[in-house]
């Protein structure tokens, strides 16, 4: 049996924060942020909007696009997030309750590649017969964990959510390969506090996001193309067979470097970082939605997804779009 994505919905909060807005509260400039990252603006959740709110809005958007019945038969909800409403209950349970679904629910934490990890679990559930229809959501409220004392990270992040339905699809369609990796020796480069005061290395934890940008940049540039090439090979395809590259949107320079190494033409790359910044687990579904809305995805297209982040961890996958039964 093949499993694929049959529906997608997204949400970004109304409040837009431009680089010029950030100039008012940080020692930075629009020119620096755009040149180093490609980011022009990001969206921040309003007071009272939390991870579950964003996830629910993304599912409502899914219903608006595909009809109320799109949720019929959903028997598992997975929310990939590093910024949940609470440690428990799972944000996924709040989504399940909101829509009155007769489904299991759990959160998954794998930082920026989280949604691809969630999708990998979802398709394995479907293929094994454990579940029939899975709602795989990536949702983040990163604005709540920004360290405003650190201008090099404060300019990078935004809030948003994306929700996908994973279910059986016709022969020849669906997920063709997954590459899932982690190198926890890089844990010190990107972290945020939960219950310990420090990591095993002794690195002190704070309840705001910490990132060693240069180290993560080097890692990202390396892993984006190696994981992508591995996923393409595992799918039995060549780079030329990839119709669209949908990468994690952390930094336009990282995406450009991967595009060059993969020798993909510009028109086969989705870029949304300028509008949303880095939305961690929500970044890949938001980029995919943009491509769908722009009519850049046709039935039978091979899409390549790749993401990287805290762990350090990464994920890549190849999906043949379409084939809804
Ligand atoms: N405005 C103005 N100047 C700044 C800013 C800012 N916002 N931030 C840093 N600078 C300055 C620095 O102080 C430094 O000045 P100096 O040379 O006088 O010391 C100079 O700009 C260059 O700093 P670098 O850190 O070398 O800048 P770089 O080009 O590496 O860009 C960045 C920094 C954007 C953070 C980059 O390293 C990056 O994108 N890293 C990867 C981030 C990423 O992809 N994270 C994804 C995972 S996130 C997750 O999993 C939650």
mmCIF file of N, CA and C and ligand atoms in Angstrom, residues 22 26-30 32-33 35-37 39 82 110-113 140 142 150-157 190-191 209-220 248-254 278-281 308-313, ligand 1:
data_model
loop_
_atom_site.group_PDB
_atom_site.id
_atom_site.type_symbol
_atom_site.label_atom_id
_atom_site.label_comp_id
_atom_site.label_asym_id
_atom_site.label_seq_id
_atom_site.Cartn_x
_atom_site.Cartn_y
_atom_site.Cartn_z
ATOM 1 N N UNK A 22 11.622 45.637 13.576
ATOM 2 C CA UNK A 22 12.677 45.126 14.466
ATOM 3 C C UNK A 22 13.761 46.175 14.709
ATOM 4 N N UNK A 26 15.813 46.532 18.211
ATOM 5 C CA UNK A 26 17.103 45.835 18.174
ATOM 6 C C UNK A 26 18.133 46.673 17.440
ATOM 7 N N UNK A 27 19.410 46.423 17.725
ATOM 8 C CA UNK A 27 20.493 47.073 16.985
ATOM 9 C C UNK A 27 20.690 46.294 15.680
ATOM 10 N N UNK A 28 19.787 46.523 14.724
ATOM 11 C CA UNK A 28 19.850 45.802 13.452
ATOM 12 C C UNK A 28 19.319 46.689 12.343
ATOM 13 N N UNK A 29 19.458 46.200 11.103
ATOM 14 C CA UNK A 29 18.901 46.951 9.968
ATOM 15 C C UNK A 29 18.203 45.980 9.022
ATOM 16 N N UNK A 30 17.245 46.529 8.293
ATOM 17 C CA UNK A 30 16.561 45.718 7.271
ATOM 18 C C UNK A 30 17.592 45.188 6.282
ATOM 19 N N UNK A 32 20.785 44.435 6.746
ATOM 20 C CA UNK A 32 21.574 43.314 7.283
ATOM 21 C C UNK A 32 20.739 42.025 7.232
ATOM 22 N N UNK A 33 19.513 42.117 7.722
ATOM 23 C CA UNK A 33 18.685 40.910 7.822
ATOM 24 C C UNK A 33 18.411 40.341 6.426
ATOM 25 N N UNK A 35 20.150 40.800 3.613
ATOM 26 C CA UNK A 35 21.360 40.307 2.957
ATOM 27 C C UNK A 35 21.810 38.974 3.545
ATOM 28 N N UNK A 36 21.775 38.857 4.893
ATOM 29 C CA UNK A 36 22.298 37.636 5.529
ATOM 30 C C UNK A 36 21.314 36.477 5.550
ATOM 31 N N UNK A 37 20.005 36.783 5.471
ATOM 32 C CA UNK A 37 19.018 35.706 5.654
ATOM 33 C C UNK A 37 17.952 35.629 4.568
ATOM 34 N N UNK A 39 15.247 37.275 4.813
ATOM 35 C CA UNK A 39 13.964 37.532 5.498
ATOM 36 C C UNK A 39 13.590 39.021 5.410
ATOM 37 N N UNK A 82 8.077 22.464 18.877
ATOM 38 C CA UNK A 82 9.058 22.670 19.955
ATOM 39 C C UNK A 82 8.549 23.746 20.895
ATOM 40 N N UNK A 110 11.018 17.245 17.253
ATOM 41 C CA UNK A 110 12.265 17.082 16.492
ATOM 42 C C UNK A 110 12.633 18.437 15.877
ATOM 43 N N UNK A 111 12.271 19.526 16.558
ATOM 44 C CA UNK A 111 12.591 20.896 16.145
ATOM 45 C C UNK A 111 12.209 21.145 14.680
ATOM 46 N N UNK A 112 13.102 21.769 13.920
ATOM 47 C CA UNK A 112 12.716 22.182 12.561
ATOM 48 C C UNK A 112 12.328 21.027 11.631
ATOM 49 N N UNK A 113 13.008 19.876 11.686
ATOM 50 C CA UNK A 113 12.538 18.785 10.812
ATOM 51 C C UNK A 113 11.306 18.065 11.369
ATOM 52 N N UNK A 140 4.101 26.198 15.437
ATOM 53 C CA UNK A 140 5.113 26.823 16.308
ATOM 54 C C UNK A 140 4.732 28.244 16.707
ATOM 55 N N UNK A 142 7.271 30.448 17.953
ATOM 56 C CA UNK A 142 8.675 30.744 18.286
ATOM 57 C C UNK A 142 8.867 32.159 18.814
ATOM 58 N N UNK A 150 19.723 38.913 21.941
ATOM 59 C CA UNK A 150 20.619 38.331 20.943
ATOM 60 C C UNK A 150 20.106 38.655 19.538
ATOM 61 N N UNK A 151 20.650 39.707 18.950
ATOM 62 C CA UNK A 151 20.122 40.173 17.662
ATOM 63 C C UNK A 151 20.335 39.167 16.532
ATOM 64 N N UNK A 152 21.348 38.282 16.687
ATOM 65 C CA UNK A 152 21.620 37.364 15.569
ATOM 66 C C UNK A 152 20.563 36.262 15.476
ATOM 67 N N UNK A 153 19.855 35.957 16.567
ATOM 68 C CA UNK A 153 18.760 34.971 16.463
ATOM 69 C C UNK A 153 17.383 35.642 16.472
ATOM 70 N N UNK A 154 17.275 36.803 17.116
ATOM 71 C CA UNK A 154 15.951 37.435 17.279
ATOM 72 C C UNK A 154 15.286 37.777 15.952
ATOM 73 N N UNK A 155 16.089 37.987 14.917
ATOM 74 C CA UNK A 155 15.529 38.419 13.629
ATOM 75 C C UNK A 155 15.047 37.239 12.768
ATOM 76 N N UNK A 156 15.311 36.010 13.224
ATOM 77 C CA UNK A 156 15.138 34.866 12.331
ATOM 78 C C UNK A 156 13.759 34.207 12.333
ATOM 79 N N UNK A 157 13.060 34.278 13.486
ATOM 80 C CA UNK A 157 11.935 33.353 13.663
ATOM 81 C C UNK A 157 10.559 33.992 13.550
ATOM 82 N N UNK A 190 22.332 24.441 19.550
ATOM 83 C CA UNK A 190 20.956 24.923 19.402
ATOM 84 C C UNK A 190 20.103 24.302 20.497
ATOM 85 N N UNK A 191 19.674 25.112 21.487
ATOM 86 C CA UNK A 191 18.928 24.504 22.599
ATOM 87 C C UNK A 191 18.040 25.487 23.339
ATOM 88 N N UNK A 209 15.479 30.710 23.297
ATOM 89 C CA UNK A 209 16.221 29.942 22.294
ATOM 90 C C UNK A 209 17.680 30.408 22.208
ATOM 91 N N UNK A 210 18.604 29.455 22.247
ATOM 92 C CA UNK A 210 20.020 29.762 22.032
ATOM 93 C C UNK A 210 20.477 29.087 20.738
ATOM 94 N N UNK A 211 21.194 29.800 19.913
ATOM 95 C CA UNK A 211 21.752 29.173 18.710
ATOM 96 C C UNK A 211 23.121 29.737 18.380
ATOM 97 N N UNK A 212 24.045 28.841 18.092
ATOM 98 C CA UNK A 212 25.337 29.216 17.534
ATOM 99 C C UNK A 212 25.162 29.216 16.013
ATOM 100 N N UNK A 213 24.794 30.384 15.487
ATOM 101 C CA UNK A 213 24.395 30.500 14.084
ATOM 102 C C UNK A 213 25.420 29.986 13.097
ATOM 103 N N UNK A 214 26.690 30.299 13.359
ATOM 104 C CA UNK A 214 27.727 29.895 12.392
ATOM 105 C C UNK A 214 27.854 28.384 12.303
ATOM 106 N N UNK A 215 27.818 27.710 13.474
ATOM 107 C CA UNK A 215 27.937 26.242 13.477
ATOM 108 C C UNK A 215 26.724 25.599 12.817
ATOM 109 N N UNK A 216 25.532 26.135 13.143
ATOM 110 C CA UNK A 216 24.311 25.556 12.544
ATOM 111 C C UNK A 216 24.321 25.798 11.035
ATOM 112 N N UNK A 217 24.818 26.943 10.627
ATOM 113 C CA UNK A 217 24.902 27.272 9.196
ATOM 114 C C UNK A 217 25.765 26.241 8.467
ATOM 115 N N UNK A 218 26.949 25.947 9.042
ATOM 116 C CA UNK A 218 27.880 24.987 8.396
ATOM 117 C C UNK A 218 27.231 23.608 8.301
ATOM 118 N N UNK A 219 26.610 23.199 9.420
ATOM 119 C CA UNK A 219 25.930 21.902 9.457
ATOM 120 C C UNK A 219 24.810 21.858 8.418
ATOM 121 N N UNK A 220 24.022 22.945 8.350
ATOM 122 C CA UNK A 220 22.857 22.989 7.460
ATOM 123 C C UNK A 220 23.291 22.860 5.999
ATOM 124 N N UNK A 248 13.313 23.374 4.125
ATOM 125 C CA UNK A 248 13.098 24.147 5.345
ATOM 126 C C UNK A 248 13.549 25.576 5.092
ATOM 127 N N UNK A 249 12.741 26.532 5.556
ATOM 128 C CA UNK A 249 12.996 27.944 5.263
ATOM 129 C C UNK A 249 13.671 28.606 6.465
ATOM 130 N N UNK A 250 14.992 28.444 6.566
ATOM 131 C CA UNK A 250 15.733 29.056 7.677
ATOM 132 C C UNK A 250 16.494 30.277 7.193
ATOM 133 N N UNK A 251 17.066 30.164 5.995
ATOM 134 C CA UNK A 251 17.951 31.204 5.509
ATOM 135 C C UNK A 251 18.084 31.025 3.988
ATOM 136 N N UNK A 252 17.811 32.083 3.229
ATOM 137 C CA UNK A 252 17.848 31.993 1.761
ATOM 138 C C UNK A 252 19.229 31.580 1.267
ATOM 139 N N UNK A 253 20.285 31.940 2.033
ATOM 140 C CA UNK A 253 21.646 31.569 1.602
ATOM 141 C C UNK A 253 21.859 30.061 1.724
ATOM 142 N N UNK A 254 21.292 29.465 2.756
ATOM 143 C CA UNK A 254 21.422 28.009 2.937
ATOM 144 C C UNK A 254 20.675 27.294 1.804
ATOM 145 N N UNK A 278 11.819 31.871 9.772
ATOM 146 C CA UNK A 278 11.939 30.441 10.093
ATOM 147 C C UNK A 278 10.809 30.047 11.040
ATOM 148 N N UNK A 279 9.913 29.171 10.559
ATOM 149 C CA UNK A 279 8.780 28.715 11.376
ATOM 150 C C UNK A 279 9.010 27.322 11.937
ATOM 151 N N UNK A 280 10.269 26.886 11.975
ATOM 152 C CA UNK A 280 10.621 25.573 12.504
ATOM 153 C C UNK A 280 9.714 24.490 11.906
ATOM 154 N N UNK A 281 9.004 23.723 12.735
ATOM 155 C CA UNK A 281 8.227 22.584 12.224
ATOM 156 C C UNK A 281 7.110 22.984 11.251
ATOM 157 N N UNK A 308 16.344 20.703 8.627
ATOM 158 C CA UNK A 308 17.407 20.478 9.604
ATOM 159 C C UNK A 308 17.144 21.370 10.798
ATOM 160 N N UNK A 309 17.727 21.030 11.929
ATOM 161 C CA UNK A 309 17.574 21.912 13.090
ATOM 162 C C UNK A 309 18.150 21.308 14.351
ATOM 163 N N UNK A 310 17.609 21.757 15.486
ATOM 164 C CA UNK A 310 18.145 21.355 16.787
ATOM 165 C C UNK A 310 18.190 19.833 16.895
ATOM 166 N N UNK A 311 19.184 19.375 17.584
ATOM 167 C CA UNK A 311 19.447 17.932 17.758
ATOM 168 C C UNK A 311 20.939 17.694 17.935
ATOM 169 N N UNK A 312 21.679 18.023 16.883
ATOM 170 C CA UNK A 312 21.205 18.469 15.566
ATOM 171 C C UNK A 312 20.511 17.304 14.856
ATOM 172 N N UNK A 313 19.484 17.597 14.097
ATOM 173 C CA UNK A 313 18.725 16.545 13.436
ATOM 174 C C UNK A 313 18.321 16.987 12.035
HETATM 175 N N1 LIG B 1 21.842 42.873 12.770
HETATM 176 C C1 LIG B 1 23.025 43.459 12.511
HETATM 177 N N2 LIG B 1 24.191 42.832 12.707
HETATM 178 C C2 LIG B 1 24.167 41.581 13.184
HETATM 179 C C3 LIG B 1 22.950 40.919 13.466
HETATM 180 C C4 LIG B 1 21.769 41.622 13.249
HETATM 181 N N3 LIG B 1 20.537 41.083 13.456
HETATM 182 N N4 LIG B 1 23.237 39.696 13.911
HETATM 183 C C5 LIG B 1 24.566 39.548 13.903
HETATM 184 N N5 LIG B 1 25.134 40.706 13.468
HETATM 185 C C6 LIG B 1 26.560 40.996 13.294
HETATM 186 C C7 LIG B 1 27.426 40.175 14.214
HETATM 187 O O1 LIG B 1 27.535 40.780 15.482
HETATM 188 C C8 LIG B 1 28.725 40.164 13.467
HETATM 189 O O2 LIG B 1 29.395 41.375 13.694
HETATM 190 P P1 LIG B 1 31.014 41.409 13.894
HETATM 191 O O3 LIG B 1 31.565 40.880 12.595
HETATM 192 O O4 LIG B 1 31.278 42.835 14.148
HETATM 193 O O5 LIG B 1 31.263 40.480 15.051
HETATM 194 C C9 LIG B 1 28.297 40.145 11.991
HETATM 195 O O6 LIG B 1 26.934 40.607 11.974
HETATM 196 C C10 LIG B 1 28.367 38.784 11.359
HETATM 197 O O7 LIG B 1 27.795 37.822 12.235
HETATM 198 P P2 LIG B 1 27.683 36.311 11.853
HETATM 199 O O8 LIG B 1 27.097 35.563 13.005
HETATM 200 O O9 LIG B 1 28.974 35.843 11.264
HETATM 201 O O10 LIG B 1 26.620 36.396 10.682
HETATM 202 P P3 LIG B 1 26.199 35.250 9.679
HETATM 203 O O11 LIG B 1 26.427 35.726 8.311
HETATM 204 O O12 LIG B 1 26.741 33.911 10.106
HETATM 205 O O13 LIG B 1 24.629 35.202 9.885
HETATM 206 C C11 LIG B 1 22.931 33.863 10.945
HETATM 207 C C12 LIG B 1 24.088 34.841 11.150
HETATM 208 C C13 LIG B 1 21.885 34.547 10.078
HETATM 209 C C14 LIG B 1 22.331 33.508 12.279
HETATM 210 C C15 LIG B 1 23.468 32.616 10.223
HETATM 211 O O14 LIG B 1 24.580 32.119 10.907
HETATM 212 C C16 LIG B 1 22.455 31.522 10.084
HETATM 213 O O15 LIG B 1 21.491 31.654 9.343
HETATM 214 N N6 LIG B 1 22.670 30.363 10.744
HETATM 215 C C17 LIG B 1 21.803 29.207 10.631
HETATM 216 C C18 LIG B 1 20.534 29.439 11.365
HETATM 217 C C19 LIG B 1 19.579 28.300 11.087
HETATM 218 O O16 LIG B 1 19.439 27.903 9.959
HETATM 219 N N7 LIG B 1 18.895 27.761 12.095
HETATM 220 C C20 LIG B 1 17.979 26.687 11.826
HETATM 221 C C21 LIG B 1 17.663 25.890 12.920
HETATM 222 S S1 LIG B 1 16.594 26.698 14.017
HETATM 223 C C22 LIG B 1 15.793 25.516 14.960
HETATM 224 O O17 LIG B 1 15.981 24.342 14.856
HETATM 225 C C23 LIG B 1 14.811 26.040 15.999
#
